[in-house]
Amino acid sequence: MTTAIPFIPSLIIATLLVIGGIITLIGSLGLLRFPDFTGRIHATTLGNTLGTIFVLSASIILSWYLDDRVFFHEIVIVIFLFITSPVSAMLLMRSYTLRQERIENS
């Protein structure tokens, strides 16, 4: 069974998917572009989090429009992403800082 999606919702969904893809790509290019670890982790964390939010927003709109699936999953993913992404970036930065201190002291 296929459901045809009208033009306006499909345009919004496609726009959100393209914006999410572009932001994720920019964040991933930051991984290659920045010279040190601190810049690299900043670009990838922010870019991928924001890009994922746009993609999940498109999924929420599609689920809401089709009305055959609850979009609770996407909201849970966004909440976990907002919780885990800064924590993992902070732990990586902390380990990097401690390693740099050990190298300077030895």
Coordinates of N, CA, C and O in Angstrom, one line a residue:
M1 N 0.8 -1.2 0.0 CA 0.0 0.0 0.0 C 0.9 1.2 0.0 O 1.7 1.4 0.8
T2 N 0.7 2.1 -0.9 CA 1.4 3.3 -1.0 C 0.5 4.5 -0.8 O -0.7 4.5 -1.2
T3 N 1.0 5.5 -0.1 CA 0.2 6.7 0.1 C 0.9 7.9 -0.6 O 2.1 8.1 -0.3
A4 N 0.2 8.6 -1.4 CA 0.7 9.7 -2.1 C 0.8 10.9 -1.1 O -0.2 11.2 -0.5
I5 N 1.9 11.5 -1.1 CA 2.1 12.7 -0.2 C 1.9 13.9 -1.1 O 2.5 14.0 -2.1
P6 N 1.0 14.9 -0.6 CA 0.9 16.1 -1.4 C 2.2 16.9 -1.6 O 3.1 16.7 -0.9
F7 N 2.1 17.9 -2.4 CA 3.3 18.6 -2.8 C 3.9 19.4 -1.6 O 5.1 19.3 -1.4
I8 N 3.1 20.1 -0.9 CA 3.6 21.0 0.2 C 4.3 20.2 1.3 O 5.5 20.5 1.7
P9 N 3.7 19.1 1.9 CA 4.4 18.4 2.9 C 5.7 17.7 2.4 O 6.7 17.6 3.0
S10 N 5.6 17.2 1.1 CA 6.8 16.5 0.6 C 7.9 17.6 0.3 O 9.1 17.2 0.5
L11 N 7.5 18.8 0.0 CA 8.5 19.8 -0.2 C 9.2 20.2 1.1 O 10.4 20.3 1.2
I12 N 8.4 20.3 2.2 CA 9.0 20.6 3.5 C 9.9 19.5 4.0 O 11.0 19.7 4.5
I13 N 9.4 18.2 3.8 CA 10.2 17.1 4.2 C 11.5 17.0 3.4 O 12.6 16.8 4.0
A14 N 11.4 17.2 2.1 CA 12.6 17.2 1.3 C 13.6 18.3 1.7 O 14.8 18.1 1.7
T15 N 13.1 19.5 1.9 CA 13.9 20.6 2.3 C 14.7 20.3 3.7 O 15.9 20.5 3.8
L16 N 13.9 19.7 4.6 CA 14.6 19.4 5.9 C 15.6 18.3 5.7 O 16.7 18.4 6.3
L17 N 15.4 17.3 4.9 CA 16.4 16.3 4.6 C 17.6 16.8 4.0 O 18.7 16.5 4.3
V18 N 17.4 17.7 3.0 CA 18.6 18.3 2.3 C 19.4 19.2 3.3 O 20.6 19.1 3.3
I19 N 18.7 20.0 4.1 CA 19.4 20.9 5.0 C 20.1 20.0 6.0 O 21.3 20.3 6.4
G20 N 19.5 19.0 6.5 CA 20.2 18.1 7.5 C 21.4 17.4 6.9 O 22.4 17.3 7.5
G21 N 21.3 17.0 5.6 CA 22.4 16.4 5.0 C 23.5 17.3 4.7 O 24.7 17.0 4.9
I22 N 23.2 18.6 4.4 CA 24.3 19.6 4.1 C 25.0 19.9 5.4 O 26.2 20.0 5.5
I23 N 24.2 20.1 6.5 CA 24.8 20.4 7.8 C 25.7 19.3 8.3 O 26.8 19.5 8.8
T24 N 25.2 18.1 8.1 CA 26.0 16.9 8.5 C 27.3 16.8 7.7 O 28.4 16.5 8.2
L25 N 27.2 17.1 6.4 CA 28.4 17.1 5.5 C 29.4 18.2 5.9 O 30.6 17.9 6.0
I26 N 28.9 19.4 6.3 CA 29.7 20.4 6.7 C 30.5 20.1 8.0 O 31.7 20.3 8.2
G27 N 29.7 19.5 8.9 CA 30.4 19.0 10.2 C 31.4 17.9 9.9 O 32.5 17.9 10.5
S28 N 31.1 17.0 9.0 CA 32.1 16.0 8.7 C 33.3 16.6 7.9 O 34.4 16.1 8.1
L29 N 33.1 17.6 7.1 CA 34.2 18.2 6.5 C 35.1 19.0 7.5 O 36.3 19.1 7.3
G30 N 34.5 19.4 8.6 CA 35.3 20.0 9.7 C 36.3 19.1 10.3 O 37.3 19.4 10.7
L31 N 35.9 17.8 10.3 CA 36.8 16.8 10.8 C 38.1 16.7 9.9 O 39.1 16.5 10.5
L32 N 37.9 16.9 8.6 CA 39.1 16.9 7.8 C 39.8 18.2 7.7 O 41.0 18.3 7.5
R33 N 39.1 19.3 7.9 CA 39.6 20.7 7.7 C 40.4 21.2 8.9 O 41.5 21.8 8.7
F34 N 39.9 21.0 10.1 CA 40.6 21.6 11.3 C 41.8 20.8 11.6 O 41.9 19.6 11.5
P35 N 42.9 21.6 12.1 CA 44.2 20.9 12.3 C 44.3 20.2 13.6 O 45.1 19.2 13.7
D36 N 43.6 20.6 14.6 CA 43.8 19.9 15.9 C 42.5 19.2 16.4 O 41.5 19.4 15.9
F37 N 42.7 18.5 17.5 CA 41.6 17.7 18.0 C 40.5 18.5 18.5 O 39.3 18.1 18.3
T38 N 40.8 19.6 19.2 CA 39.7 20.4 19.7 C 38.7 21.0 18.7 O 37.5 21.0 18.8
G39 N 39.3 21.5 17.6 CA 38.5 22.0 16.5 C 37.7 20.9 15.8 O 36.5 21.0 15.4
R40 N 38.3 19.7 15.7 CA 37.7 18.6 15.0 C 36.5 18.1 15.8 O 35.4 17.9 15.2
I41 N 36.6 18.0 17.1 CA 35.5 17.4 17.8 C 34.4 18.5 17.9 O 33.2 18.1 17.9
H42 N 34.7 19.7 17.9 CA 33.7 20.8 18.0 C 32.8 20.7 16.7 O 31.6 20.7 16.7
A43 N 33.5 20.7 15.5 CA 32.8 20.7 14.3 C 31.9 19.4 14.1 O 30.7 19.5 13.7
T44 N 32.4 18.3 14.4 CA 31.7 17.1 14.2 C 30.5 17.0 15.2 O 29.4 16.5 14.8
T45 N 30.7 17.4 16.4 CA 29.6 17.3 17.4 C 28.5 18.2 17.1 O 27.3 17.8 17.0
L46 N 28.8 19.4 16.8 CA 27.7 20.4 16.4 C 27.0 20.1 15.1 O 25.8 20.1 15.0
G47 N 27.8 19.8 14.1 CA 27.3 19.5 12.8 C 26.4 18.3 12.7 O 25.3 18.3 12.2
N48 N 26.9 17.2 13.3 CA 26.1 16.0 13.3 C 24.9 16.1 14.1 O 23.8 15.5 13.8
T49 N 24.9 16.7 15.3 CA 23.8 16.9 16.1 C 22.7 17.7 15.4 O 21.5 17.3 15.4
L50 N 23.1 18.8 14.9 CA 22.1 19.7 14.2 C 21.5 19.0 12.9 O 20.3 19.1 12.7
G51 N 22.4 18.3 12.2 CA 21.9 17.6 11.0 C 21.0 16.5 11.3 O 20.0 16.3 10.6
T52 N 21.2 15.8 12.4 CA 20.4 14.7 12.8 C 19.0 15.2 13.2 O 18.0 14.6 13.0
I53 N 19.0 16.4 13.9 CA 17.7 17.0 14.3 C 16.9 17.4 13.1 O 15.7 17.1 13.1
F54 N 17.5 17.9 12.0 CA 16.7 18.2 10.8 C 16.2 16.9 10.2 O 15.0 16.9 9.8
V55 N 17.0 15.9 10.1 CA 16.5 14.6 9.5 C 15.3 14.0 10.4 O 14.3 13.6 9.9
L56 N 15.5 14.1 11.7 CA 14.4 13.6 12.6 C 13.2 14.4 12.5 O 12.1 13.9 12.6
S57 N 13.4 15.7 12.3 CA 12.2 16.6 12.1 C 11.4 16.2 10.8 O 10.2 16.2 10.8
A58 N 12.2 15.9 9.8 CA 11.5 15.4 8.6 C 10.8 14.1 8.8 O 9.6 14.0 8.3
S59 N 11.4 13.3 9.6 CA 10.7 12.0 9.9 C 9.4 12.2 10.8 O 8.4 11.5 10.6
I60 N 9.5 13.2 11.7 CA 8.3 13.5 12.5 C 7.2 14.0 11.6 O 6.0 13.6 11.8
I61 N 7.5 14.9 10.7 CA 6.5 15.5 9.8 C 5.9 14.4 9.0 O 4.6 14.4 8.8
L62 N 6.7 13.5 8.4 CA 6.2 12.4 7.6 C 5.3 11.5 8.4 O 4.2 11.1 8.0
S63 N 5.7 11.2 9.6 CA 4.9 10.3 10.5 C 3.6 11.0 10.9 O 2.6 10.3 10.9
W64 N 3.7 12.2 11.2 CA 2.5 13.0 11.6 C 1.5 13.0 10.4 O 0.3 12.9 10.6
Y65 N 2.0 13.2 9.2 CA 1.2 13.3 8.0 C 0.5 12.0 7.7 O -0.7 11.9 7.4
L66 N 1.3 10.9 7.7 CA 0.8 9.6 7.4 C -0.2 9.1 8.4 O -1.1 8.3 8.2
D67 N 0.0 9.5 9.7 CA -0.8 9.2 10.8 C -1.0 7.7 11.1 O -2.0 7.2 11.6
D68 N 0.0 6.9 10.7 CA -0.1 5.5 10.9 C 1.0 5.1 11.9 O 1.1 3.9 12.2
R69 N 1.8 6.0 12.3 CA 2.9 5.7 13.2 C 3.1 6.8 14.2 O 3.1 8.0 13.8
V70 N 3.3 6.5 15.4 CA 3.6 7.5 16.5 C 5.0 8.0 16.3 O 5.9 7.2 16.1
F71 N 5.2 9.3 16.4 CA 6.5 9.8 16.3 C 7.3 10.0 17.6 O 8.2 10.8 17.7
F72 N 6.9 9.2 18.6 CA 7.5 9.2 19.9 C 9.0 8.8 19.8 O 9.8 9.3 20.5
H73 N 9.3 7.9 18.8 CA 10.7 7.4 18.7 C 11.6 8.5 18.3 O 12.7 8.6 18.9
E74 N 11.2 9.4 17.4 CA 12.1 10.5 17.0 C 12.3 11.5 18.1 O 13.4 12.0 18.3
I75 N 11.3 11.7 19.0 CA 11.5 12.6 20.1 C 12.4 12.0 21.1 O 13.3 12.7 21.6
V76 N 12.4 10.7 21.3 CA 13.3 10.1 22.3 C 14.7 10.1 21.7 O 15.7 10.3 22.5
I77 N 14.9 9.9 20.4 CA 16.2 10.0 19.8 C 16.8 11.4 20.0 O 18.0 11.5 20.3
V78 N 16.0 12.4 19.8 CA 16.5 13.8 19.9 C 16.9 14.1 21.4 O 17.9 14.7 21.7
I79 N 16.1 13.6 22.3 CA 16.4 13.8 23.7 C 17.7 13.1 24.1 O 18.6 13.7 24.7
F80 N 17.9 11.8 23.7 CA 19.1 11.1 23.9 C 20.3 11.7 23.2 O 21.4 11.8 23.8
L81 N 20.1 12.3 22.0 CA 21.2 12.9 21.3 C 21.6 14.2 22.0 O 22.8 14.5 22.2
F82 N 20.6 15.0 22.6 CA 21.0 16.2 23.3 C 21.7 15.8 24.6 O 22.5 16.6 25.1
I83 N 21.4 14.7 25.2 CA 22.1 14.3 26.4 C 23.5 13.7 26.2 O 24.4 14.0 26.8
T84 N 23.5 12.7 25.2 CA 24.8 12.0 25.0 C 25.9 12.7 24.2 O 27.0 12.5 24.5
S85 N 25.5 13.6 23.3 CA 26.5 14.2 22.4 C 27.4 15.2 23.2 O 28.6 15.1 23.1
P86 N 26.8 16.1 24.1 CA 27.7 16.9 24.8 C 28.5 16.2 25.9 O 29.7 16.5 26.1
V87 N 27.9 15.1 26.5 CA 28.7 14.4 27.5 C 29.8 13.6 26.8 O 31.0 13.6 27.4
S88 N 29.6 13.0 25.7 CA 30.7 12.3 25.0 C 31.8 13.3 24.6 O 33.0 13.0 24.7
A89 N 31.4 14.4 24.1 CA 32.4 15.4 23.6 C 33.2 15.9 24.8 O 34.4 16.1 24.7
M90 N 32.5 16.1 26.0 CA 33.2 16.6 27.2 C 34.2 15.5 27.7 O 35.3 15.9 28.0
L91 N 33.8 14.3 27.6 CA 34.7 13.2 28.1 C 35.9 13.1 27.2 O 37.0 12.9 27.6
L92 N 35.7 13.2 25.9 CA 36.8 13.2 24.9 C 37.8 14.3 25.1 O 39.0 14.2 25.1
M93 N 37.2 15.5 25.3 CA 38.0 16.7 25.6 C 38.8 16.6 26.9 O 40.0 17.0 27.0
R94 N 38.2 16.0 27.9 CA 38.8 15.8 29.2 C 40.0 14.9 29.0 O 41.1 15.1 29.6
S95 N 39.8 13.8 28.3 CA 40.9 12.8 28.2 C 42.0 13.4 27.3 O 43.2 13.2 27.6
Y96 N 41.7 14.2 26.3 CA 42.7 14.9 25.5 C 43.5 15.9 26.4 O 44.7 15.9 26.3
T97 N 42.8 16.7 27.2 CA 43.5 17.6 28.1 C 44.4 16.9 29.1 O 45.6 17.3 29.3
L98 N 43.9 15.8 29.7 CA 44.8 15.1 30.6 C 46.0 14.5 29.9 O 47.1 14.4 30.5
R99 N 45.8 14.0 28.7 CA 46.9 13.4 28.0 C 48.0 14.5 27.6 O 49.2 14.3 27.7
Q100 N 47.5 15.7 27.2 CA 48.4 16.8 27.0 C 49.2 17.2 28.2 O 50.4 17.5 28.1
E101 N 48.5 17.2 29.4 CA 49.2 17.5 30.6 C 50.3 16.5 30.9 O 51.4 16.8 31.4
R102 N 50.0 15.2 30.7 CA 51.0 14.2 30.9 C 52.2 14.3 30.0 O 53.3 14.1 30.4
I103 N 51.9 14.7 28.8 CA 53.0 14.8 27.8 C 53.9 16.0 28.2 O 55.1 16.0 28.2
E104 N 53.3 17.1 28.7 CA 54.0 18.3 29.1 C 54.8 18.1 30.3 O 55.9 18.6 30.5
N105 N 54.3 17.3 31.3 CA 55.0 17.0 32.5 C 56.1 16.0 32.4 O 57.0 15.9 33.2
S106 N 56.1 15.2 31.4 CA 57.1 14.1 31.2 C 58.3 14.6 30.5 O 58.5 15.7 30.0

